[in-house]
CSV table of C-alpha atoms and ligand atoms in Angstrom, one decimal:
chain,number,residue,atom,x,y,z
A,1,UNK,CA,-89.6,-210.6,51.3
A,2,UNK,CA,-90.6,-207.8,53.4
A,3,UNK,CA,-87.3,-206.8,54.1
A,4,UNK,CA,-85.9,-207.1,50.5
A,5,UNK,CA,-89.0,-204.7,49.4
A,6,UNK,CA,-88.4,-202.2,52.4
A,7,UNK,CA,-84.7,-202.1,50.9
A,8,UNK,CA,-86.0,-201.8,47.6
A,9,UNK,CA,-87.9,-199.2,48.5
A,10,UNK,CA,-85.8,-197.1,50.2
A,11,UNK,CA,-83.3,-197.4,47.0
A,12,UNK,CA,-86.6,-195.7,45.1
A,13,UNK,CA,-86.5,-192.9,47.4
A,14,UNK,CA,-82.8,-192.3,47.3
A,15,UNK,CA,-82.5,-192.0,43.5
A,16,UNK,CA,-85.4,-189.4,43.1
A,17,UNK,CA,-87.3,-191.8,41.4
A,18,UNK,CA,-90.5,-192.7,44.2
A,19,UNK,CA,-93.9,-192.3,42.4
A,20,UNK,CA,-96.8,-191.4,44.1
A,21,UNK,CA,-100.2,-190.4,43.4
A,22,UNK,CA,-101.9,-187.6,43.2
A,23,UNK,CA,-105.8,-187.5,44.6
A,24,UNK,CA,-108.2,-186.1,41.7
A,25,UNK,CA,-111.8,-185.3,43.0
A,26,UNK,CA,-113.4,-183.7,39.8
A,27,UNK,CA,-113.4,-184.8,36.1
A,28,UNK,CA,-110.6,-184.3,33.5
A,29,UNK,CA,-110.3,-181.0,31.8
A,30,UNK,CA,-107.7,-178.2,32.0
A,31,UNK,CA,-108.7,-178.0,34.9
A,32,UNK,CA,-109.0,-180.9,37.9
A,33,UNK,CA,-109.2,-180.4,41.5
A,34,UNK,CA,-106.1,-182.0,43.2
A,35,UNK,CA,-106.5,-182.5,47.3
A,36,UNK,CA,-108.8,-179.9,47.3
A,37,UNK,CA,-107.1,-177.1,44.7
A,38,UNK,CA,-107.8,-176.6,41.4
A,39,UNK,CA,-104.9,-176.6,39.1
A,40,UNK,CA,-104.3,-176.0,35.5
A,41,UNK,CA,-103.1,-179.3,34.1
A,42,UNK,CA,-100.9,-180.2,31.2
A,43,UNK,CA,-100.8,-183.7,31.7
A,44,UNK,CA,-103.3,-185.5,30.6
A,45,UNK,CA,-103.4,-187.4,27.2
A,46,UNK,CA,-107.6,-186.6,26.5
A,47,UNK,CA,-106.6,-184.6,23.7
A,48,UNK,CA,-109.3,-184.0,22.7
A,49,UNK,CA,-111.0,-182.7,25.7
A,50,UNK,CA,-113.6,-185.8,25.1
A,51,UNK,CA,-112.9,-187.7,28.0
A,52,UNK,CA,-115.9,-185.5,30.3
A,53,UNK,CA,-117.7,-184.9,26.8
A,54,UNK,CA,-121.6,-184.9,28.1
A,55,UNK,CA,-122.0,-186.5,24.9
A,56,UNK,CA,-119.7,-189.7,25.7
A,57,UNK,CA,-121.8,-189.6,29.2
A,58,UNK,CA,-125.3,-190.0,28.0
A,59,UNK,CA,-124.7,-192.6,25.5
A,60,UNK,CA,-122.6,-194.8,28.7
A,61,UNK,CA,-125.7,-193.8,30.3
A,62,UNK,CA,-127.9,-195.0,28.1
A,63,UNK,CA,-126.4,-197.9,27.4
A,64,UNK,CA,-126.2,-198.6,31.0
A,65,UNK,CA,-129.7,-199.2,30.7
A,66,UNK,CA,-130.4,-201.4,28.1
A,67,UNK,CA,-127.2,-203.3,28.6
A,68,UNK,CA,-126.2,-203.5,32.4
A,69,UNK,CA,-123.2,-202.7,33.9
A,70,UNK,CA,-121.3,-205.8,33.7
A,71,UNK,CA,-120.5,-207.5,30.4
A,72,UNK,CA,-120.7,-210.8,32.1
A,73,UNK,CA,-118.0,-212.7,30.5
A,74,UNK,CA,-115.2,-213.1,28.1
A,75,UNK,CA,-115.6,-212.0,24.3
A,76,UNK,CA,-115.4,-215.7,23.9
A,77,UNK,CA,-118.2,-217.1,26.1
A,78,UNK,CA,-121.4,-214.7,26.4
A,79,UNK,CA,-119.9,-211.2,26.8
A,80,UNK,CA,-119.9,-210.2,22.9
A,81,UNK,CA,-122.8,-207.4,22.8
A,82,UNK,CA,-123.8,-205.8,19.9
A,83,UNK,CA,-122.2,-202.7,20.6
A,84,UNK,CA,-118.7,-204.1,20.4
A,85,UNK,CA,-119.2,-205.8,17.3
A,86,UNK,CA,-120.6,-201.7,15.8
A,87,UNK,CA,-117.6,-200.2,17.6
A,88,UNK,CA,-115.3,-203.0,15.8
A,89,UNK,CA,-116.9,-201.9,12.2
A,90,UNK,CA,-116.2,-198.4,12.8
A,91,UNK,CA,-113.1,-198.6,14.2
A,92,UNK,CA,-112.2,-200.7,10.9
A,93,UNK,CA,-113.8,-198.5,8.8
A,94,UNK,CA,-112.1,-195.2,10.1
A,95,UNK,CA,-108.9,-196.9,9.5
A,96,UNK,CA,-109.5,-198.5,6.5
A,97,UNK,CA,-108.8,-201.9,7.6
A,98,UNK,CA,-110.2,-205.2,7.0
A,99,UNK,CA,-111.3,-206.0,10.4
A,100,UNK,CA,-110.8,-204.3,14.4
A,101,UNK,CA,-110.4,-206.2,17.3
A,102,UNK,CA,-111.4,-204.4,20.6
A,103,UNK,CA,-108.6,-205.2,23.7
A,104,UNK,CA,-109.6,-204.3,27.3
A,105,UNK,CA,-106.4,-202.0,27.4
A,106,UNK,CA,-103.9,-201.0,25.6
A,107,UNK,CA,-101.1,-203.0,27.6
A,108,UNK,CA,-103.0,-206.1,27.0
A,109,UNK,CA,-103.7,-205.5,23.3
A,110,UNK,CA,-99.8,-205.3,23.2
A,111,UNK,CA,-98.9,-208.3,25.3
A,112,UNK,CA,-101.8,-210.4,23.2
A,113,UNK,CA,-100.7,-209.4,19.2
A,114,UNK,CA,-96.6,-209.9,20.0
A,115,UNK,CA,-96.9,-212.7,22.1
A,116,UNK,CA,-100.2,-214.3,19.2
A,117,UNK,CA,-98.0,-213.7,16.4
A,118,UNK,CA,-94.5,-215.1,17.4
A,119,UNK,CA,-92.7,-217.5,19.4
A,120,UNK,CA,-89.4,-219.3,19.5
A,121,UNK,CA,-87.3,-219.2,16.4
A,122,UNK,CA,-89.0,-216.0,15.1
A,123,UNK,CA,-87.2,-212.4,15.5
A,124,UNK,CA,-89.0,-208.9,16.7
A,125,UNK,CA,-87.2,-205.5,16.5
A,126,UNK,CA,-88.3,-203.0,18.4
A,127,UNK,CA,-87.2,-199.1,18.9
A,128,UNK,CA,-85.3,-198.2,22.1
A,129,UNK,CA,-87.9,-195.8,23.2
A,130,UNK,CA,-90.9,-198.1,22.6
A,131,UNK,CA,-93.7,-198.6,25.4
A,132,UNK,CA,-92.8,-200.5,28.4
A,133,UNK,CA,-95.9,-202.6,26.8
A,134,UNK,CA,-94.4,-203.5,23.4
A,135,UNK,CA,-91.4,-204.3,25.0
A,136,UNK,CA,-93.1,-206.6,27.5
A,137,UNK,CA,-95.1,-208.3,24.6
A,138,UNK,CA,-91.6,-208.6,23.0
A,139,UNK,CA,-90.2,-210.3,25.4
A,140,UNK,CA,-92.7,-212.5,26.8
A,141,UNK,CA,-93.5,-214.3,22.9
A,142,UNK,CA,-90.3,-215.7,23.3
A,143,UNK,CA,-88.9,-214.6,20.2
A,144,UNK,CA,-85.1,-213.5,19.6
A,145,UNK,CA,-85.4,-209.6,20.9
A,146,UNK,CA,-83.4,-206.9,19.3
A,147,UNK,CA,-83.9,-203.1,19.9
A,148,UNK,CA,-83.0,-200.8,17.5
A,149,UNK,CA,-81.5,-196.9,17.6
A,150,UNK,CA,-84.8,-194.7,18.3
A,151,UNK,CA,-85.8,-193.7,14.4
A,152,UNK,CA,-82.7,-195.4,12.5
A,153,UNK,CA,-83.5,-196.6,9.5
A,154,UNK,CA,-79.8,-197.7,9.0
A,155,UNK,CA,-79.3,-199.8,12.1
A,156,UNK,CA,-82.7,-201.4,11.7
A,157,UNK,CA,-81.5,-202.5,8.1
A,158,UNK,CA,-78.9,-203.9,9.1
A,159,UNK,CA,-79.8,-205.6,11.7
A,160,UNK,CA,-82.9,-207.1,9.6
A,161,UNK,CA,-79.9,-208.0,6.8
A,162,UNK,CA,-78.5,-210.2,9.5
A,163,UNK,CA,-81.0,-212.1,10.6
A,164,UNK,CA,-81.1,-216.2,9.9
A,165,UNK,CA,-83.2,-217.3,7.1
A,166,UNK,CA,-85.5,-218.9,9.0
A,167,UNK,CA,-88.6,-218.0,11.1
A,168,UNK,CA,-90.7,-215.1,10.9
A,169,UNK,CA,-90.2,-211.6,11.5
A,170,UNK,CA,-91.6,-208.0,13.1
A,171,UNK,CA,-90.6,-204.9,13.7
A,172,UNK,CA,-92.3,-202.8,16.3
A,173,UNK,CA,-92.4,-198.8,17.2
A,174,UNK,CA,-94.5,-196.5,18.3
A,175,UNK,CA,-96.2,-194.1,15.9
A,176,UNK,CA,-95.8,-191.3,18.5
A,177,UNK,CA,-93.3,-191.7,20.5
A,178,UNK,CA,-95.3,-191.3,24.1
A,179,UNK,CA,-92.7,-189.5,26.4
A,180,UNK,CA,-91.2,-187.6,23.3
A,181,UNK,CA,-93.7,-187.0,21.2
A,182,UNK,CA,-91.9,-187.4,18.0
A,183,UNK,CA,-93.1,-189.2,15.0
A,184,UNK,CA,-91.8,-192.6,14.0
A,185,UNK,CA,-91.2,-192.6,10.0
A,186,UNK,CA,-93.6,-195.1,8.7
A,187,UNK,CA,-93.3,-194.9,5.0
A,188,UNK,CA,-89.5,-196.1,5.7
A,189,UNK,CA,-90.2,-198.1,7.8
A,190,UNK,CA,-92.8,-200.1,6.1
A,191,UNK,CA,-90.5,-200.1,2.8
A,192,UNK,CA,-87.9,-201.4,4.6
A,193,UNK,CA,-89.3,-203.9,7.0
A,194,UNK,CA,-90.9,-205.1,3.4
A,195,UNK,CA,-87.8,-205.3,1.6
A,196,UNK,CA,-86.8,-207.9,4.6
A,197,UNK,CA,-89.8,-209.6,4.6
A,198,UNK,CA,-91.0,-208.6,7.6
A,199,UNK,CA,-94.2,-207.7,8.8
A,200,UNK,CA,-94.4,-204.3,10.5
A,201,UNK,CA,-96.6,-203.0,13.7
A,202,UNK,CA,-97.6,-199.6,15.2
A,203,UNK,CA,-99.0,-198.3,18.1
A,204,UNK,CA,-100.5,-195.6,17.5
A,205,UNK,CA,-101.8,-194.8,21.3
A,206,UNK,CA,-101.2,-190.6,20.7
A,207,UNK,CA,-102.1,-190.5,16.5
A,208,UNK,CA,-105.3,-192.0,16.5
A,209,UNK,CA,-107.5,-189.1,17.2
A,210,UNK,CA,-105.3,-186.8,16.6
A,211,UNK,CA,-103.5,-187.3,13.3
A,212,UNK,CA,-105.2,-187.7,9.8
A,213,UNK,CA,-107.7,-186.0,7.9
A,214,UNK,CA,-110.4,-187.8,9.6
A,215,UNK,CA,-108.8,-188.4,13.1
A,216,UNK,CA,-108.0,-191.8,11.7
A,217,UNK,CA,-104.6,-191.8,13.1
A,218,UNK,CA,-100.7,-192.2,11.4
A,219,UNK,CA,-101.5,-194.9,8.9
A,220,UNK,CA,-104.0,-192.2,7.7
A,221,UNK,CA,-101.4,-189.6,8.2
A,222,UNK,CA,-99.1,-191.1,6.0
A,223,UNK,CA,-101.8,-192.9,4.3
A,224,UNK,CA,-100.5,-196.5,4.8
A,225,UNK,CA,-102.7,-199.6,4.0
A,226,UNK,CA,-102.8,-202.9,5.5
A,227,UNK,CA,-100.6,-204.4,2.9
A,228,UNK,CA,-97.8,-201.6,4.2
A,229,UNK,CA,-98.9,-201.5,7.6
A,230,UNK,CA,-99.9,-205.2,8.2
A,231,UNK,CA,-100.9,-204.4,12.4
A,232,UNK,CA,-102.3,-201.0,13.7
A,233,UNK,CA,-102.9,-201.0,16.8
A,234,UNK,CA,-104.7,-197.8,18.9
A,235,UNK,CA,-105.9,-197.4,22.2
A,236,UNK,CA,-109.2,-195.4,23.5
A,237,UNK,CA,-108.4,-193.9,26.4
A,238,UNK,CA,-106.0,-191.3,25.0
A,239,UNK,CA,-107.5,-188.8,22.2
A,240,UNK,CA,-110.9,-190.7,22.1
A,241,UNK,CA,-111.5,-190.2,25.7
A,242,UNK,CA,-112.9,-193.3,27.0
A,243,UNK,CA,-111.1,-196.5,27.6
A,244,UNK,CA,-109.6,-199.7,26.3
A,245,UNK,CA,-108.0,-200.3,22.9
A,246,UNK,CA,-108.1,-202.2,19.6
A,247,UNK,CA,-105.9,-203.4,17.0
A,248,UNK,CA,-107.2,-203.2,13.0
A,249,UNK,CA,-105.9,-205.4,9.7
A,250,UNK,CA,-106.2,-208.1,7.6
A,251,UNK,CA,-109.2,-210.9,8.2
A,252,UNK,CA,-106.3,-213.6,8.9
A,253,UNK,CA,-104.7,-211.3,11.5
A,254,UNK,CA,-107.7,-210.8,13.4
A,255,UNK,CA,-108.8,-214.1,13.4
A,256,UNK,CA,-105.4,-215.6,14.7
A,257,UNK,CA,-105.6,-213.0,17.5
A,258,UNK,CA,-109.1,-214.1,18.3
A,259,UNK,CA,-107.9,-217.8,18.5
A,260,UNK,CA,-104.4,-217.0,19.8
A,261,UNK,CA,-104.1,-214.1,21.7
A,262,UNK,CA,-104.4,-215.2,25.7
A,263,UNK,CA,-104.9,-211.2,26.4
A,264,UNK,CA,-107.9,-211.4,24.4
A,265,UNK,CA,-109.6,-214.7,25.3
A,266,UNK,CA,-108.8,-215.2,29.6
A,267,UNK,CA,-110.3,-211.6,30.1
A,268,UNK,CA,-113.7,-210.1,30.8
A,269,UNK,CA,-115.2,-208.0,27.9
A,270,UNK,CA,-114.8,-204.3,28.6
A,271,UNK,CA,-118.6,-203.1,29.3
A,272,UNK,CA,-121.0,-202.5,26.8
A,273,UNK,CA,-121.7,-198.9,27.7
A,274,UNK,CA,-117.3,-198.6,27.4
A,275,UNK,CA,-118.7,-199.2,23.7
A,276,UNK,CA,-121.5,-196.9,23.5
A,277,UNK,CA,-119.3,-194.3,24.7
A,278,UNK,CA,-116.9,-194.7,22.5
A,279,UNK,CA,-119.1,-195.0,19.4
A,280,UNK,CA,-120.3,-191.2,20.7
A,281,UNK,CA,-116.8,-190.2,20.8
A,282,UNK,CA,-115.9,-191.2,17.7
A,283,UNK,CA,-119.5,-189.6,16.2
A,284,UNK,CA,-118.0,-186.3,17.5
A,285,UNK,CA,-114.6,-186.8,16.1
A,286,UNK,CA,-116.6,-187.1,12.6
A,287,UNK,CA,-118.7,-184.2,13.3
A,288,UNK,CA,-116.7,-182.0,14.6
A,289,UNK,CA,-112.9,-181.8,13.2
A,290,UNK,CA,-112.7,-178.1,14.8
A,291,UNK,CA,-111.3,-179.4,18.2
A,292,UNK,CA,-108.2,-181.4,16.1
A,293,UNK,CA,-107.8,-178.1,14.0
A,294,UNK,CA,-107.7,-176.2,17.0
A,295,UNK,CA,-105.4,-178.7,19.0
A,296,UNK,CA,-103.1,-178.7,16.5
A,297,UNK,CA,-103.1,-174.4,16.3
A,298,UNK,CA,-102.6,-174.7,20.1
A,299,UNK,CA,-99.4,-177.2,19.2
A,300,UNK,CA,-98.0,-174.3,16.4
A,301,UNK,CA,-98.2,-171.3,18.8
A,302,UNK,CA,-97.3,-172.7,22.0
A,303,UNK,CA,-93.8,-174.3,20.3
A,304,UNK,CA,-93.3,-170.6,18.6
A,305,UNK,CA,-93.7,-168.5,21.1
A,306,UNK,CA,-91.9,-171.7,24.6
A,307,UNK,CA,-89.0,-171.5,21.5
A,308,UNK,CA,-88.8,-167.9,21.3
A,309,UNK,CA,-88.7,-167.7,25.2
A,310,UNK,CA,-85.6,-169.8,25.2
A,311,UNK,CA,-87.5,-172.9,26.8
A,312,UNK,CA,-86.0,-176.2,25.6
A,313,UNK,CA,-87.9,-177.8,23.5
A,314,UNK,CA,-87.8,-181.5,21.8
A,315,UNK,CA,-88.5,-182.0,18.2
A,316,UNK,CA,-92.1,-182.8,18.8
A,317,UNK,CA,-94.9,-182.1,16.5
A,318,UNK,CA,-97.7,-183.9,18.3
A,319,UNK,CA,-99.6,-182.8,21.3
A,320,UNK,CA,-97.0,-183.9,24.0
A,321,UNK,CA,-94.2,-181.1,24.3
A,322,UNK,CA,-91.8,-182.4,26.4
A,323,UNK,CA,-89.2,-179.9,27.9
A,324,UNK,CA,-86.0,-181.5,28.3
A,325,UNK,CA,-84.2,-180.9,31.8
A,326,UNK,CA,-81.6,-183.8,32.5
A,327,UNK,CA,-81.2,-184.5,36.0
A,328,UNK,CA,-84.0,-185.9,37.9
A,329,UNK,CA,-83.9,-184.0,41.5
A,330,UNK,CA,-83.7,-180.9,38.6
A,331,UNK,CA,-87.0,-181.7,37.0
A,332,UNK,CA,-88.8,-182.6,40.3
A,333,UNK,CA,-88.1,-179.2,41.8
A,334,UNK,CA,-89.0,-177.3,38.4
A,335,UNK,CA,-92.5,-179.2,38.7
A,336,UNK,CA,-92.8,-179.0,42.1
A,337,UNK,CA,-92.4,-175.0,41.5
A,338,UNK,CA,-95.0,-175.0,38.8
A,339,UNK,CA,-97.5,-177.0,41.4
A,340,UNK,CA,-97.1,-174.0,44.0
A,341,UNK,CA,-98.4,-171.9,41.2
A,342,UNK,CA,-101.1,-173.3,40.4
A,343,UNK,CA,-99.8,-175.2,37.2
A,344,UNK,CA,-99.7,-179.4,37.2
A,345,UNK,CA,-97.0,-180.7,34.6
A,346,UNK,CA,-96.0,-184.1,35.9
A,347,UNK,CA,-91.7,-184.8,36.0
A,348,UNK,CA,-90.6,-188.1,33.8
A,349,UNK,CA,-88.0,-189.8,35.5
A,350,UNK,CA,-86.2,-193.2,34.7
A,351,UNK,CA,-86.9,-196.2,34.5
A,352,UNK,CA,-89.9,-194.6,32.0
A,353,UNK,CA,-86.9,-192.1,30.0
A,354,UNK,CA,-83.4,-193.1,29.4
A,355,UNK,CA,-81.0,-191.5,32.5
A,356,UNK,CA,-80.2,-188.0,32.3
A,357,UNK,CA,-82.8,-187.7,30.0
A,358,UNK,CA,-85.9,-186.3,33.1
A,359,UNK,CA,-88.2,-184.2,31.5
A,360,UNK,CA,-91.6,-182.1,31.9
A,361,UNK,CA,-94.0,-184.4,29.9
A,362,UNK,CA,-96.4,-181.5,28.6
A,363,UNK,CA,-99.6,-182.0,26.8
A,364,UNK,CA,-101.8,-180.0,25.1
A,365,UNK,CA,-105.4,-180.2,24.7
A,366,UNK,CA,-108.3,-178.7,22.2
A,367,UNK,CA,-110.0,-177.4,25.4
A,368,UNK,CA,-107.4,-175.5,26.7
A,369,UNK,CA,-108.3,-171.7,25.9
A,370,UNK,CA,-105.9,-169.4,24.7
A,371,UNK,CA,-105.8,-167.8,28.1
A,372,UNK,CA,-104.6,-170.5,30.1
A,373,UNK,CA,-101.9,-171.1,27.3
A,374,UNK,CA,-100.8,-167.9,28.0
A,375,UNK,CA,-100.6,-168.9,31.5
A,376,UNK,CA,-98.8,-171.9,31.1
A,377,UNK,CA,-96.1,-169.6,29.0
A,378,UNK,CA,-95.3,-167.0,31.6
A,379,UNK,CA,-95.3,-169.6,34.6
A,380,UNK,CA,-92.6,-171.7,32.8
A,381,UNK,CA,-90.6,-168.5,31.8
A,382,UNK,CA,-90.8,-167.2,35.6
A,383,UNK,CA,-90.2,-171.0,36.7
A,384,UNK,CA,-87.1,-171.7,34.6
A,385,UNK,CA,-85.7,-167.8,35.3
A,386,UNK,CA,-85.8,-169.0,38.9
A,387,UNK,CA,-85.1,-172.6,39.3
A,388,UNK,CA,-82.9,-173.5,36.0
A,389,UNK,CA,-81.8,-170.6,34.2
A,390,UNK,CA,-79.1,-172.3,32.9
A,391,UNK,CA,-81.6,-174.5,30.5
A,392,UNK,CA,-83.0,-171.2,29.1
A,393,UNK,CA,-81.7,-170.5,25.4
A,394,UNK,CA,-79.4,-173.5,26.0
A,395,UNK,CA,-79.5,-174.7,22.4
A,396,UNK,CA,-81.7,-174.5,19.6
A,397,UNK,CA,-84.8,-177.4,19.8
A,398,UNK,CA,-83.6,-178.9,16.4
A,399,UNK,CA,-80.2,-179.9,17.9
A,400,UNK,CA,-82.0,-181.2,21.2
A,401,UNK,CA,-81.9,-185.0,20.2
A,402,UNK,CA,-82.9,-187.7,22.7
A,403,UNK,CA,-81.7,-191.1,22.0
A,404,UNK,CA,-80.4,-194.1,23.6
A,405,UNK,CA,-77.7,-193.7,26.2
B,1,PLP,C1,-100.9,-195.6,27.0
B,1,PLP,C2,-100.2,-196.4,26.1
B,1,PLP,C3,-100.4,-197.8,26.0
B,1,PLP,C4,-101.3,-198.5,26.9
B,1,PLP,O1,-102.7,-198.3,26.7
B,1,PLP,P1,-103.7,-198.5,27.8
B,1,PLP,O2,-105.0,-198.6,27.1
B,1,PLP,O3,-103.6,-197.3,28.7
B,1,PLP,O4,-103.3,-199.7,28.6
B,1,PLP,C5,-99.8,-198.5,25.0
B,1,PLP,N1,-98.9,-197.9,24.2
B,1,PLP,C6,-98.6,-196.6,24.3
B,1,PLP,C7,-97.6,-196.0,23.3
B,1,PLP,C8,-99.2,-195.8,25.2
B,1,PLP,O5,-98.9,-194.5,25.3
């Protein structure tokens, strides 16, 4: 074994693709302190800017005292407090949904609904660019796995149009796609995963929070109900800024999960005061819609004036910009040269993108000022002049297209 991993290993390290991690010793905002240097980040997904929120603190704080630290046990057995089952009825309530079901992460909420709702004999599509975590949950529920061609309507349909006549059905994407940030289109999809009887699921992991009138997400976006949009799932570590995740429909949905879902049952409640904090967050989402107006000005000007600079762009409307570079040793050194600047953009490589396909993954945030937008703007310009000039005004961003290899 230690041999075989040593080999392994070393392989990693050979195709540019070793991960390591970086040190953070202050909390998240545009700015974090990084081995003892303060950088200007674009690369976390709070949003937002809820996740250090003083707000969110003092209600984990308070809840810390009344309710402990420790939730004790499963959801199942004693560790279902009262500020679960609130955060539950909000979270349904936001998205107009029957019932929510909390999930201590997002990864597990993913493994527990695929792997609850199907088994052998049954069929799940999925989109090529889905989450590592849907595809997991695919593939562990034992049912026949297809993927379809990211965003294509036609292949799905066909694909659905030749499936047995027997067993059930899902179809599974993103709503966001997380290392493209383009939009998956619901309304089609929901139309035609019904006309194939076929129940449909999102993750919605980068909408919720960000998308929809009320921050409900891209079922409110689009304004999909449960009948069109039978699972929603959503996670609360991204825009909300505090952690775990939850999944929202139909009464018969959430019950199954709570009888079916091994994610669900063989797993420690999240803590209470994980709750309580989100409950604040989503209080200040509802009170004040001026940090998702503001993130989503941000999102306008930053892709007007990186497109007008020649700096290539992906057909992204959410908050992650990814800049497209192709080779991997390419897009370690651009970040790298962004790092000695002062500026933390982190380099996707494969296995997370398709080869060929490395990337900046940039996010924006509602608390980053205007200022250290401008910032980020002219150290990519003098970045790319230097390191990769030949990716500047390479083609326009609508003809950048990302797909399967
Ligand atoms: C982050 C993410 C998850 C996992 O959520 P966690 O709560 O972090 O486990 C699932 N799906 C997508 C699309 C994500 O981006």
């Amino acid at each position: 074994m230690e041999k075989n991993l040593q080999a392994r290993l070393a392989e990693r390290q050979r195709q540019s693709r070793y991960r390591q991690r970086r040190l953070i010793s202050s909390a998240q905002g545009p700015e974090i302190r990084v081995g003892g240097k303060l950088l200007l980040q674009f690369c976390s997904n709070d949003y937002l800017g809820h996740a250090a929120h003083p707000a969110l603190a003092e209600a984990m704080c308070a809840a810390t005292a009344s309710h402990g630290v420790g939730s004790g046990a499963s959801h199942l057995v004693c560790g279902h407090s009262d500020l679960h089952h609130q955060l539950e009825l909000r979270l349904a309530e936001l998205t107009g949904r029957d019932r929510a079901l909390l999930f201590s992460t997002g990864y597990m909420a993913n493994l527990g609904i695929i792997a609850a709702l199907l088994g052998r004999g049954d069929q799940v599509l999925e989109d090529r660019l889905n989450h590592a975590s849907l595809l997991d949950g695919g593939l562990l529920s034992g049912a026949r796995f297809q993927r379809f061609r990211h965003n294509d309507l036609a292949d799905l349909e066909s694909r659905l149009a030749a499936l047995p006549d027997k067993g059930e059905r899902l179809v599974v994407v993103d709503a966001v796609y997380s290392m493209d940030g383009d939009q998956a289109p619901l309304v089609e999809l929901a139309e035609t995963s019904a006309r194939h009887s076929a129940w449909l699921m999102a993750d919605d992991a980068h909408g919720f929070g960000v998308l929809g009138a009320h921050g409900g997400g891209s079922a409110q976006h689009f304004q999909l109900g449960q009948q069109e949009l039978p699972i929603l799932m959503g996670t609360l570590g991204k825009a909300v800024g505090s952690f775990g995740a939850f999944v929202a429909g139909s009464e018969t949905l959430i019950e199954s999960l709570i009888q079916f879902a091994r994610p669900y049952i063989y797993t420690t409640a999240m803590p209470a005061a994980v709750a309580a904090a989100t409950l604040a967050s989503l209080d200040l989402m509802a009170s004040e819609s001026w940090r998702r107006e503001r993130l989503h000005r941000l999102i306008q000007s930053f892709r007007e004036r990186a497109d007008a600079a020649g700096l290539p762009l992906m057909p992204s409307v959410s908050p992650i910009q990814p800049l497209l570079v192709g080779d991997e040793d390419l897009a370690m050194s651009i970040s790298a040269a962004l790092e000695e600047r002062g500026v933390l953009i982190s380099a996707i490589r494969p296995p997370t993108v398709p080869p060929g396909s490395s990337r900046l993954r940039l996010t924006l945030t509602a608390a980053h000022s205007d200022s250290q937008v401008d910032r980020l703007l002219d150290t990519l310009v003098e970045v790319f002049r230097r390191v990769a000039p030949e990716l500047l005004f390479r083609q326009s961003s609508s003809d950048v297209r990302v797909d399967d290899q």
